[in-house]
PDB file of C-alpha atoms in Angstrom:
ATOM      1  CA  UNK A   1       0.000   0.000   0.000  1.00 47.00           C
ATOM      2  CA  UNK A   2       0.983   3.615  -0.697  1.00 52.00           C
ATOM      3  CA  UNK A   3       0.147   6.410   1.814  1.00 53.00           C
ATOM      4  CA  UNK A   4      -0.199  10.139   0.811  1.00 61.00           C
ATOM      5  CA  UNK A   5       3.486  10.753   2.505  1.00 68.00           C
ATOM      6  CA  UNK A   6       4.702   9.022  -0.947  1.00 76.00           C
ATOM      7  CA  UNK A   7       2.990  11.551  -2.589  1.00 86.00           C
ATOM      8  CA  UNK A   8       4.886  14.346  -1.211  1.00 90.00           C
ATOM      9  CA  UNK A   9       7.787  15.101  -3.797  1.00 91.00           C
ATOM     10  CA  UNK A  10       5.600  14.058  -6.659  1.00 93.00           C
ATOM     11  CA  UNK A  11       3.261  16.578  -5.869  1.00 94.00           C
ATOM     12  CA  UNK A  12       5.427  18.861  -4.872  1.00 95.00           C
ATOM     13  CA  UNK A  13       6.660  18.911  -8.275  1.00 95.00           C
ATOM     14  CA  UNK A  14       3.179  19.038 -10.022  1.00 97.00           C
ATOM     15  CA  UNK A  15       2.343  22.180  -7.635  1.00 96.00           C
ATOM     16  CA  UNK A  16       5.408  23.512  -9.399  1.00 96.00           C
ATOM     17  CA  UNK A  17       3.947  22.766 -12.950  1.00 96.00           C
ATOM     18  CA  UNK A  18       0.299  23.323 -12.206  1.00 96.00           C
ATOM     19  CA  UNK A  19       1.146  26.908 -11.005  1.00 95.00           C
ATOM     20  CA  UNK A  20       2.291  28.070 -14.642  1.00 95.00           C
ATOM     21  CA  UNK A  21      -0.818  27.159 -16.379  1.00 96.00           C
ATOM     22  CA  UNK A  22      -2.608  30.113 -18.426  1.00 96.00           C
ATOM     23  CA  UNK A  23      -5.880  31.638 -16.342  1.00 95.00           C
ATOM     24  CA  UNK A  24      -8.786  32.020 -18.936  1.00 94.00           C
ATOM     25  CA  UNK A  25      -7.664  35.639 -18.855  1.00 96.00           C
ATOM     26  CA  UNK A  26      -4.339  35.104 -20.655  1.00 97.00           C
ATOM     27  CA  UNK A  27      -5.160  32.717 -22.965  1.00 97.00           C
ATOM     28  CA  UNK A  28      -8.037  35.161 -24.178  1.00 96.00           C
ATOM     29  CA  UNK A  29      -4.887  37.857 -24.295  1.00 96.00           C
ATOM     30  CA  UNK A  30      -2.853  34.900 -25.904  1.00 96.00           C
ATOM     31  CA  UNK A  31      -5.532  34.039 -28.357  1.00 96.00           C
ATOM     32  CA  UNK A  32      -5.906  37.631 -29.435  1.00 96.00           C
ATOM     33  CA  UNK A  33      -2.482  37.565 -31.151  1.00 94.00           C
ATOM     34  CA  UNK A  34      -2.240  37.915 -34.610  1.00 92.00           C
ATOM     35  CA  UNK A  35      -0.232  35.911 -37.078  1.00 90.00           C
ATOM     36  CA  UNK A  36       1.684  33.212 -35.979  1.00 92.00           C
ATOM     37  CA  UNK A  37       5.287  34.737 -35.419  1.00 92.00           C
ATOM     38  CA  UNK A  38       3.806  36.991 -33.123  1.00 94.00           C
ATOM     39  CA  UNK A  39       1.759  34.353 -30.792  1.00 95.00           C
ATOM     40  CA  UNK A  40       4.942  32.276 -30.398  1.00 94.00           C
ATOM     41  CA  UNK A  41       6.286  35.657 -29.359  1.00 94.00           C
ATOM     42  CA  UNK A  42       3.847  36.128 -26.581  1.00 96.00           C
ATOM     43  CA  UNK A  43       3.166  32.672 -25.929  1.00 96.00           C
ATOM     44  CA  UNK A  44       7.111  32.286 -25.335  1.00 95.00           C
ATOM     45  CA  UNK A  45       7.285  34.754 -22.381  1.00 95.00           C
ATOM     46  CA  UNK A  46       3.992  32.737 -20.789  1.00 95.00           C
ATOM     47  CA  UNK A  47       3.910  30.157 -18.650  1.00 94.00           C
ATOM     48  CA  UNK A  48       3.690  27.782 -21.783  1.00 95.00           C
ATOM     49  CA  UNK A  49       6.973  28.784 -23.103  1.00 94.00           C
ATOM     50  CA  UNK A  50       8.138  25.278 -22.326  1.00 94.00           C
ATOM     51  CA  UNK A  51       5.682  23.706 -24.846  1.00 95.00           C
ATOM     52  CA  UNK A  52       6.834  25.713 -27.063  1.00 94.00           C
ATOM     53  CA  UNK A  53      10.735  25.176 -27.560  1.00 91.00           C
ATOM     54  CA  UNK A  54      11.765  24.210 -30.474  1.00 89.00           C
ATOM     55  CA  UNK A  55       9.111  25.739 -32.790  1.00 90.00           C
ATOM     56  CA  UNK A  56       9.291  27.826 -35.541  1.00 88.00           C
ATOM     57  CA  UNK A  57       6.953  29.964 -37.295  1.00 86.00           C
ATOM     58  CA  UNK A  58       7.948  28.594 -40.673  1.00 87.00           C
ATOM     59  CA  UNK A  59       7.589  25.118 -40.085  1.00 87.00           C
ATOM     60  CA  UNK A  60       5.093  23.012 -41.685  1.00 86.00           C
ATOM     61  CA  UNK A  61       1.988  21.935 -40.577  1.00 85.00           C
ATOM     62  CA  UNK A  62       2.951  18.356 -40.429  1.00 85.00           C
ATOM     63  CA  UNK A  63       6.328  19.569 -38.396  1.00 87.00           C
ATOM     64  CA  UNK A  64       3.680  21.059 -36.015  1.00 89.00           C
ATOM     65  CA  UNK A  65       1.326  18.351 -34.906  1.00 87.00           C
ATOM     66  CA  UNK A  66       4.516  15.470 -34.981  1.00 88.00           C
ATOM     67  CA  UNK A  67       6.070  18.165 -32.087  1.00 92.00           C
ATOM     68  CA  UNK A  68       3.430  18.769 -30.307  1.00 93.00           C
ATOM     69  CA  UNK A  69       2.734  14.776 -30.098  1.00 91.00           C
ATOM     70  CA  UNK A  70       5.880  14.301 -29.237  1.00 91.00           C
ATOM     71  CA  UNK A  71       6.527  17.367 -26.989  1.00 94.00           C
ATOM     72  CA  UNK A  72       3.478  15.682 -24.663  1.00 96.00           C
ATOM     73  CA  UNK A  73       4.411  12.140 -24.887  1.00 95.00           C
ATOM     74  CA  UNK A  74       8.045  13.443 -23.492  1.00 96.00           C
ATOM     75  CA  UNK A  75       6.106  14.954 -20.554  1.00 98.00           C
ATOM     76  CA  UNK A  76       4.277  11.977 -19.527  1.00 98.00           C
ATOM     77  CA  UNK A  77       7.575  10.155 -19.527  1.00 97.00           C
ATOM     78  CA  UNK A  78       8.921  13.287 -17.004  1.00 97.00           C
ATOM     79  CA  UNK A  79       6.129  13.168 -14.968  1.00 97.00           C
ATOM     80  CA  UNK A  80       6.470   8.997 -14.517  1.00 97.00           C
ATOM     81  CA  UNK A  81       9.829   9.484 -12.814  1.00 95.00           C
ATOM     82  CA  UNK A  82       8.161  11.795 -10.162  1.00 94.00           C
ATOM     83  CA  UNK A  83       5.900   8.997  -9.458  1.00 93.00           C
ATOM     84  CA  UNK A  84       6.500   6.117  -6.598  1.00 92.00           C
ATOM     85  CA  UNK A  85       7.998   3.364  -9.155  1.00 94.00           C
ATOM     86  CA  UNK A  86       4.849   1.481  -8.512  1.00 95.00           C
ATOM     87  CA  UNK A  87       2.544   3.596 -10.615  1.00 96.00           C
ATOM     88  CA  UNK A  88       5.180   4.504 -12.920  1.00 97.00           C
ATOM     89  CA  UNK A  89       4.255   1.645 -15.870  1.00 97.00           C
ATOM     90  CA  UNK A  90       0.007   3.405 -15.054  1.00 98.00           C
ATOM     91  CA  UNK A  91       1.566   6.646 -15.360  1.00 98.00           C
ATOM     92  CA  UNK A  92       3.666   6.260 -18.537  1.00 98.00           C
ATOM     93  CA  UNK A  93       0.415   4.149 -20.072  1.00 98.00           C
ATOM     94  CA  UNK A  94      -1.209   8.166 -20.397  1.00 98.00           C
ATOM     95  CA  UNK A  95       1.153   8.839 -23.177  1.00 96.00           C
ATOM     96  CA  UNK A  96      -0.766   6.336 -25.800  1.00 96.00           C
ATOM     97  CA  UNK A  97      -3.879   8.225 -25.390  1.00 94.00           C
ATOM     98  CA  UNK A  98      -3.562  11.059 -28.028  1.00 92.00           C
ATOM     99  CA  UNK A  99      -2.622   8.082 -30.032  1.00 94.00           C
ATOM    100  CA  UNK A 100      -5.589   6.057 -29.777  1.00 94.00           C
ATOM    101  CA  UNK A 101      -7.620   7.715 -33.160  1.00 93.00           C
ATOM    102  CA  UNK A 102      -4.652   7.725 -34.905  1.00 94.00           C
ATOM    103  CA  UNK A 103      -4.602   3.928 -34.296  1.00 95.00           C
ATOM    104  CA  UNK A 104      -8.074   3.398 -34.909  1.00 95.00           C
ATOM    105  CA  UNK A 105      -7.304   4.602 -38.215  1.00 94.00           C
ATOM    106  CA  UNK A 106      -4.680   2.461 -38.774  1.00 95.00           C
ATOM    107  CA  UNK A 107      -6.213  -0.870 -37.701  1.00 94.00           C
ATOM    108  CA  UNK A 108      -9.112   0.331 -39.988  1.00 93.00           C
ATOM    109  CA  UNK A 109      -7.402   1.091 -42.880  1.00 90.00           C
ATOM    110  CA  UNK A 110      -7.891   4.803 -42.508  1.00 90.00           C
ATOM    111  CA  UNK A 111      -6.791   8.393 -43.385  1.00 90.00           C
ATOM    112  CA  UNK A 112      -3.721   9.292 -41.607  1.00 89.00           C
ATOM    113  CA  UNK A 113      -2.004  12.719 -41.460  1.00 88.00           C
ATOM    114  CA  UNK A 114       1.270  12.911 -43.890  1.00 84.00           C
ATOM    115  CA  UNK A 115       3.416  13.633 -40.793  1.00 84.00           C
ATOM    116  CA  UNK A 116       3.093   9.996 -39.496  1.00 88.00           C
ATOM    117  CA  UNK A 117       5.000   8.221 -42.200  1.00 87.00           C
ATOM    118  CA  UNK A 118       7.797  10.024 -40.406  1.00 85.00           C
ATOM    119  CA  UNK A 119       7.282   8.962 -36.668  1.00 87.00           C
ATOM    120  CA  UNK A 120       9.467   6.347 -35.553  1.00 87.00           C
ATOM    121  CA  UNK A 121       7.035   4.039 -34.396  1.00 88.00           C
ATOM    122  CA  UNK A 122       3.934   4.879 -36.026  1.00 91.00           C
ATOM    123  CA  UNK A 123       5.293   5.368 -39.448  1.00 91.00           C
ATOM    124  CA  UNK A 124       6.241   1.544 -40.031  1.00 93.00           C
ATOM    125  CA  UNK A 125       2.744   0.429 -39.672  1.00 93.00           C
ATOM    126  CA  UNK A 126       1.493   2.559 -42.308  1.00 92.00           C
ATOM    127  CA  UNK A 127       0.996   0.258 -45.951  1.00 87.00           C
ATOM    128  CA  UNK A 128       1.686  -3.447 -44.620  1.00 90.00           C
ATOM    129  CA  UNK A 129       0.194  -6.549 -44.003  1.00 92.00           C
ATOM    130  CA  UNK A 130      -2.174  -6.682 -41.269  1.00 90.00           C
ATOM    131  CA  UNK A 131       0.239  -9.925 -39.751  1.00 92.00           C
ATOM    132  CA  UNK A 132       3.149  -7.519 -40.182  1.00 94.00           C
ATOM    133  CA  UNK A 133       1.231  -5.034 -39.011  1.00 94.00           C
ATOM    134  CA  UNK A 134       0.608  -6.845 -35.508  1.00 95.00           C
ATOM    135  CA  UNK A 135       4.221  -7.880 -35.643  1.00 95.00           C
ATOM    136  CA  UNK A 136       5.720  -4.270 -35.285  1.00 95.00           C
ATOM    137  CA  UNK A 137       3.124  -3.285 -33.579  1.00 95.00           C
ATOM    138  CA  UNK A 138       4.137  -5.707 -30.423  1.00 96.00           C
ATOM    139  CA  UNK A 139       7.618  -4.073 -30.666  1.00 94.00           C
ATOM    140  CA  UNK A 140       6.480  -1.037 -29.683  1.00 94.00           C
ATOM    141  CA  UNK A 141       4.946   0.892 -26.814  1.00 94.00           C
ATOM    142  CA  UNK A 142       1.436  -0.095 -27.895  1.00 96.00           C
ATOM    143  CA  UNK A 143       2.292  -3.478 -27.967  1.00 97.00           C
ATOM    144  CA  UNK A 144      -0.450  -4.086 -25.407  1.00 97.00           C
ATOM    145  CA  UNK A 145      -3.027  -3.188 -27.804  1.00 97.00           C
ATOM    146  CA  UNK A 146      -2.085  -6.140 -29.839  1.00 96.00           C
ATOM    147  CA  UNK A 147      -4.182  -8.347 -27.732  1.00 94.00           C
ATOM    148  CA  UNK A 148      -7.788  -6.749 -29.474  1.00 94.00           C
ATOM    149  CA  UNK A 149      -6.339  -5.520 -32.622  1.00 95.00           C
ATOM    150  CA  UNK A 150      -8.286  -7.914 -34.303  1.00 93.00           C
ATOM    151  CA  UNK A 151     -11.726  -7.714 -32.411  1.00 94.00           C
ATOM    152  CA  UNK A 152     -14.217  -5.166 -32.705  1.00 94.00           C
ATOM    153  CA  UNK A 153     -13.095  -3.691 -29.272  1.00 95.00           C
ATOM    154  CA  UNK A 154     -12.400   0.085 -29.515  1.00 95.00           C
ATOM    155  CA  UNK A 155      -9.130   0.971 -28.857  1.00 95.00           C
ATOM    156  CA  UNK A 156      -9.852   3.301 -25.741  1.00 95.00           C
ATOM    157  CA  UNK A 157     -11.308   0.116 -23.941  1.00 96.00           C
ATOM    158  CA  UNK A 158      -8.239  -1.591 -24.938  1.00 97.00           C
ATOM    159  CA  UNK A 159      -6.657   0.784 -23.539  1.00 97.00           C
ATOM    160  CA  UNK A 160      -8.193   1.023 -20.359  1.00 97.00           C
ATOM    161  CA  UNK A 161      -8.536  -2.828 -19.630  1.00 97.00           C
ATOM    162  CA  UNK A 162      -4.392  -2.533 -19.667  1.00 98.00           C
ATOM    163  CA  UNK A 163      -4.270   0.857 -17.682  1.00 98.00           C
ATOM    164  CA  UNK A 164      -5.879  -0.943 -15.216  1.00 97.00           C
ATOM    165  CA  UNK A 165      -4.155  -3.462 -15.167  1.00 97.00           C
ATOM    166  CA  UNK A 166      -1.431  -1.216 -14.440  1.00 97.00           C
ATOM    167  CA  UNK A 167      -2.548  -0.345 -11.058  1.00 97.00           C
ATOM    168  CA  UNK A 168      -0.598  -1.624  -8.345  1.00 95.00           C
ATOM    169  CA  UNK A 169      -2.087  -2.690  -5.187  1.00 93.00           C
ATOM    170  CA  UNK A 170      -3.354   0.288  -3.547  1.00 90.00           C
ATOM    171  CA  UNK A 171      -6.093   1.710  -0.515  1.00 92.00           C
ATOM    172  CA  UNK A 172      -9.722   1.936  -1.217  1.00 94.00           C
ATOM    173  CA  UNK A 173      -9.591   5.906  -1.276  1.00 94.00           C
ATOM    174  CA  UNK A 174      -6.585   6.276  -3.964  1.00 93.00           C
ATOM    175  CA  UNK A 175      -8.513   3.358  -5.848  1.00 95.00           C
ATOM    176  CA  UNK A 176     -11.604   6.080  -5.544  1.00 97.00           C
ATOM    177  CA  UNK A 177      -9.424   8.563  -6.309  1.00 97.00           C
ATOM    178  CA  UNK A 178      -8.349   7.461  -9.633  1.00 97.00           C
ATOM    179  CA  UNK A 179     -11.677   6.241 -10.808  1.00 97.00           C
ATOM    180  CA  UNK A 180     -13.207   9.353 -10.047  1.00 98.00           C
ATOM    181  CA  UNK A 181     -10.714  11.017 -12.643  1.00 98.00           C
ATOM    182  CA  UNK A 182     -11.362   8.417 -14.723  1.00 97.00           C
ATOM    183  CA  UNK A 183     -15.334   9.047 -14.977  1.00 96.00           C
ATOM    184  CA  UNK A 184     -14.864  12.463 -15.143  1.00 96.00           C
ATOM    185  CA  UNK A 185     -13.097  12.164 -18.580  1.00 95.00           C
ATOM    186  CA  UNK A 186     -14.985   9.578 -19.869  1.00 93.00           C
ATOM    187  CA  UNK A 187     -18.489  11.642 -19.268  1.00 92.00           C
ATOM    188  CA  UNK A 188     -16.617  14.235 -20.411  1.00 90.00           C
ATOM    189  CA  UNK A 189     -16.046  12.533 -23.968  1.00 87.00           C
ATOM    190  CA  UNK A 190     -19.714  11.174 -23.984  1.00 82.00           C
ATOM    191  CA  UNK A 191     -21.175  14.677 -24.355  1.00 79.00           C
ATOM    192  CA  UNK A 192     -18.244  16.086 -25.834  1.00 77.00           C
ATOM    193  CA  UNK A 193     -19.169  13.832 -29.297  1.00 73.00           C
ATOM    194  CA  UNK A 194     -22.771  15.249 -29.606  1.00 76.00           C
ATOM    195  CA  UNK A 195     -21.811  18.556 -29.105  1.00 71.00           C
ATOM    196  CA  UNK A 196     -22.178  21.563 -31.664  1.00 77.00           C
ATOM    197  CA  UNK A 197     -18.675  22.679 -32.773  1.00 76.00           C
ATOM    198  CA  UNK A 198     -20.036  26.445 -30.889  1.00 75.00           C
ATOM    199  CA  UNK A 199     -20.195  24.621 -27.691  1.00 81.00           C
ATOM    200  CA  UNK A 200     -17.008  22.483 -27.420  1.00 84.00           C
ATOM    201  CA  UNK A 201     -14.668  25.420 -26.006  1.00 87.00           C
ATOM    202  CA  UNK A 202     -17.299  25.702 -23.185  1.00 90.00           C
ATOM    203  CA  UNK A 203     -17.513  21.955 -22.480  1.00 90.00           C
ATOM    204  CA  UNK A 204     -13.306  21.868 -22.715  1.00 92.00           C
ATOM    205  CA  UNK A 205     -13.226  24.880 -19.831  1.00 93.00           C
ATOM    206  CA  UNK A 206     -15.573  23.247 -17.917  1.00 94.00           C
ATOM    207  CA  UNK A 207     -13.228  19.686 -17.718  1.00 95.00           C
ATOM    208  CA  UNK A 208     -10.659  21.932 -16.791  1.00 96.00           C
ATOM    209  CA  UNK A 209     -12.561  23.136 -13.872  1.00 96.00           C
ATOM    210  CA  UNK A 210     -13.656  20.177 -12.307  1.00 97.00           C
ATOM    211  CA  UNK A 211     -10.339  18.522 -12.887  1.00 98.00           C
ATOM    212  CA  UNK A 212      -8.645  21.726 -11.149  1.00 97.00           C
ATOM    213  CA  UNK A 213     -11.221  21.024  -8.208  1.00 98.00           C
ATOM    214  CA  UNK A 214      -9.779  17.301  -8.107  1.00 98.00           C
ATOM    215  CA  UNK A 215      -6.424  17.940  -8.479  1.00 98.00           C
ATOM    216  CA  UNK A 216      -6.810  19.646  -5.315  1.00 97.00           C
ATOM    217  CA  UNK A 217      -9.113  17.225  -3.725  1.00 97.00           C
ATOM    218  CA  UNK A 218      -7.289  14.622  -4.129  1.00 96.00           C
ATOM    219  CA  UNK A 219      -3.280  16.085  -3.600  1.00 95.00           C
ATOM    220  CA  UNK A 220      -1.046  13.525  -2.795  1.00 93.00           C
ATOM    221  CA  UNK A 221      -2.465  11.089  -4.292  1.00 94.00           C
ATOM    222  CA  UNK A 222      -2.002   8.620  -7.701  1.00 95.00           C
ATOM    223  CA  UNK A 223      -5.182  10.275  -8.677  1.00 96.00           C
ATOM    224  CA  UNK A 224      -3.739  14.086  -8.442  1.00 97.00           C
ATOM    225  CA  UNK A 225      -1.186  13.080 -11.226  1.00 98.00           C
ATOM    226  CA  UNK A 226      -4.068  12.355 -14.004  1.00 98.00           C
ATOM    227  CA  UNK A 227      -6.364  15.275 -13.387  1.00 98.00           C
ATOM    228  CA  UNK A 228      -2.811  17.391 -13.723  1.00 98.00           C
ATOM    229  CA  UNK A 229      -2.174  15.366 -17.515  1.00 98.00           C
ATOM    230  CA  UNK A 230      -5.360  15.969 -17.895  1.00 97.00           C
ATOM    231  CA  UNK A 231      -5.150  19.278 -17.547  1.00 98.00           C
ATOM    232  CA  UNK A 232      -2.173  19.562 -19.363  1.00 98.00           C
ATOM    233  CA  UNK A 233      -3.415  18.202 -22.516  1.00 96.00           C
ATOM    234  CA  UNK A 234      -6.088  20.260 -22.487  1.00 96.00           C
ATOM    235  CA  UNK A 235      -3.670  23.247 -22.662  1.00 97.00           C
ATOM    236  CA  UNK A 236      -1.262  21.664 -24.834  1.00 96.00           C
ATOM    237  CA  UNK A 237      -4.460  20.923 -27.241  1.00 94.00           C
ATOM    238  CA  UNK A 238      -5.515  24.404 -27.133  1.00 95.00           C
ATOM    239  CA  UNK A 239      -2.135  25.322 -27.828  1.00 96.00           C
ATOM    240  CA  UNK A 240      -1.747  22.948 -30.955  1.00 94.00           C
ATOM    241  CA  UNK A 241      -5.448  24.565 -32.028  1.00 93.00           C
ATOM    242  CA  UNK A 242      -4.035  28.028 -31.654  1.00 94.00           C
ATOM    243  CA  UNK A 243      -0.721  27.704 -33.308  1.00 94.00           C
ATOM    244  CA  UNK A 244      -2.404  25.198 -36.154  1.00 92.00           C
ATOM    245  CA  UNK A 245      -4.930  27.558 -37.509  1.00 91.00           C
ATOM    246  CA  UNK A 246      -2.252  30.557 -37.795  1.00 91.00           C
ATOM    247  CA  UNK A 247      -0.211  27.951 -39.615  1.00 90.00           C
ATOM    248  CA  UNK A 248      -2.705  27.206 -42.198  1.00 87.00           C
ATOM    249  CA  UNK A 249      -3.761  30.699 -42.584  1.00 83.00           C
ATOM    250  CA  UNK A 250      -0.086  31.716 -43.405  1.00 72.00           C
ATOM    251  CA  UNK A 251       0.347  28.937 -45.742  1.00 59.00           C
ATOM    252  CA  UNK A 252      -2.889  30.120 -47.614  1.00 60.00           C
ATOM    253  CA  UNK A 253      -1.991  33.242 -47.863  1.00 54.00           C
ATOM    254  CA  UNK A 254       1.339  32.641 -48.890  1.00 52.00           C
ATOM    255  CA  UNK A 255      -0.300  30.161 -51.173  1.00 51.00           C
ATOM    256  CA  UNK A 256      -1.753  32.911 -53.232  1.00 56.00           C
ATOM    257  CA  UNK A 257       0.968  35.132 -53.487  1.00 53.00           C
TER     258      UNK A 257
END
């Protein structure tokens, strides 16, 4: 069993991380930039400068959303070593999410962004065999998600039935605690698919709310280290949106010139 005394350094480094997230008030001042070159500008001498290292306003589209994948799945890994080395292998597990559709489309045969023939590990099981397919896929960090490929089983619940079973033993109340973060999310993305495209920047600020409230409910605890991802891939999501949509808009205009 873990107490909360376990806790202490790992949230003493989140409290560290949490406390240079954007208010709604400076990502509306953020968000008011215009042109790209000058909201990496402003963005860079925020709190989200970190996220943002690396980038330059004339990189490509695909350039974008490979670093921003990347730039998050790197942060998962950071955050694991904070953790108690029991939930480490639970913790690192978080990084396949933003994956997950991009695998979907895969195992279905799909359309997949150009960028991905580059990545190291998703890029080799574009245009093969579905037996090859399986095979690289089980080298991999997704090799857990061999086990359904084949089934009609989505690959979120995939994906949970092995998150879970990355839980070590644990008390009742961090057990709670986890699940509790868990539901939240997954109501979350029930309503969040029948929304209006108007209405999904409300529904996004108020996730981020009630995971604030249980990242401080539940400090020192397994569960105070997934409503902090959670938050941060909100913000690194509304990041990607902000910095995408200037991207494009450059490359169209420069498109027509």
């Amino acid at each position: 069993m873990l107490t909360s005394s376990r806790f202490a350094y790992t949230q003493a480094r989140l409290q560290v991380r949490h406390g240079l997230r954007l208010n709604e008030q400076q990502w509306r001042h953020l968000e008011s930039q215009q042109g790209l070159a000058n909201f990496l500008h402003v963005a860079s001498e925020s709190g989200m400068s970190d996220w943002l290292a690396g980038l330059h306003a004339d990189d490509s589209i695909h350039i974008l959303e490979k670093f921003f994948s990347k730039h998050f799945r790197d942060y998962v890994e950071q955050v694991s070593h904070w953790q108690p080395a029991q939930w480490r292998k639970a913790t690192l597990w978080i990084s396949v999410l933003p994956d997950l559709p991009l695998l979907e489309n895969i195992r279905n045969r799909g359309e997949v962004p150009q960028w991905l023939s580059d990545d190291e590990e998703l890029g080799p099981l574009l245009e093969v065999s579905d037996d090859a397919l399986v095979q690289r896929l089980a080298l991999t960090r997704y090799a857990p998600l061999t086990a359904t490929w084949h089934s009609t089983t989505s690959m979120l619940e995939s994906w949970r039935t092995h998150w879970k079973e990355c839980w070590p033993d644990t008390s009742a109340k961090a057990l709670a605690g986890v699940e509790s973060v868990e539901a939240l999310i997954l109501r979350h993305r029930g309503s969040f698919m029948e929304l209006k495209t108007h209405a999904t920047a409300a529904a996004r600020s108020e996730l981020s709310k009630q995971l604030g409230l249980q990242f401080r409910r539940l400090s020192q605890q397994p569960a105070a280290v997934f409503a902090h991802l959670g938050l941060v891939a909100l913000d690194v999501e509304r990041l990607r949106g902000n910095v995408s949509s200037r991207a494009l808009l450059l490359n169209s205009v420069a498109a027509k010139q």
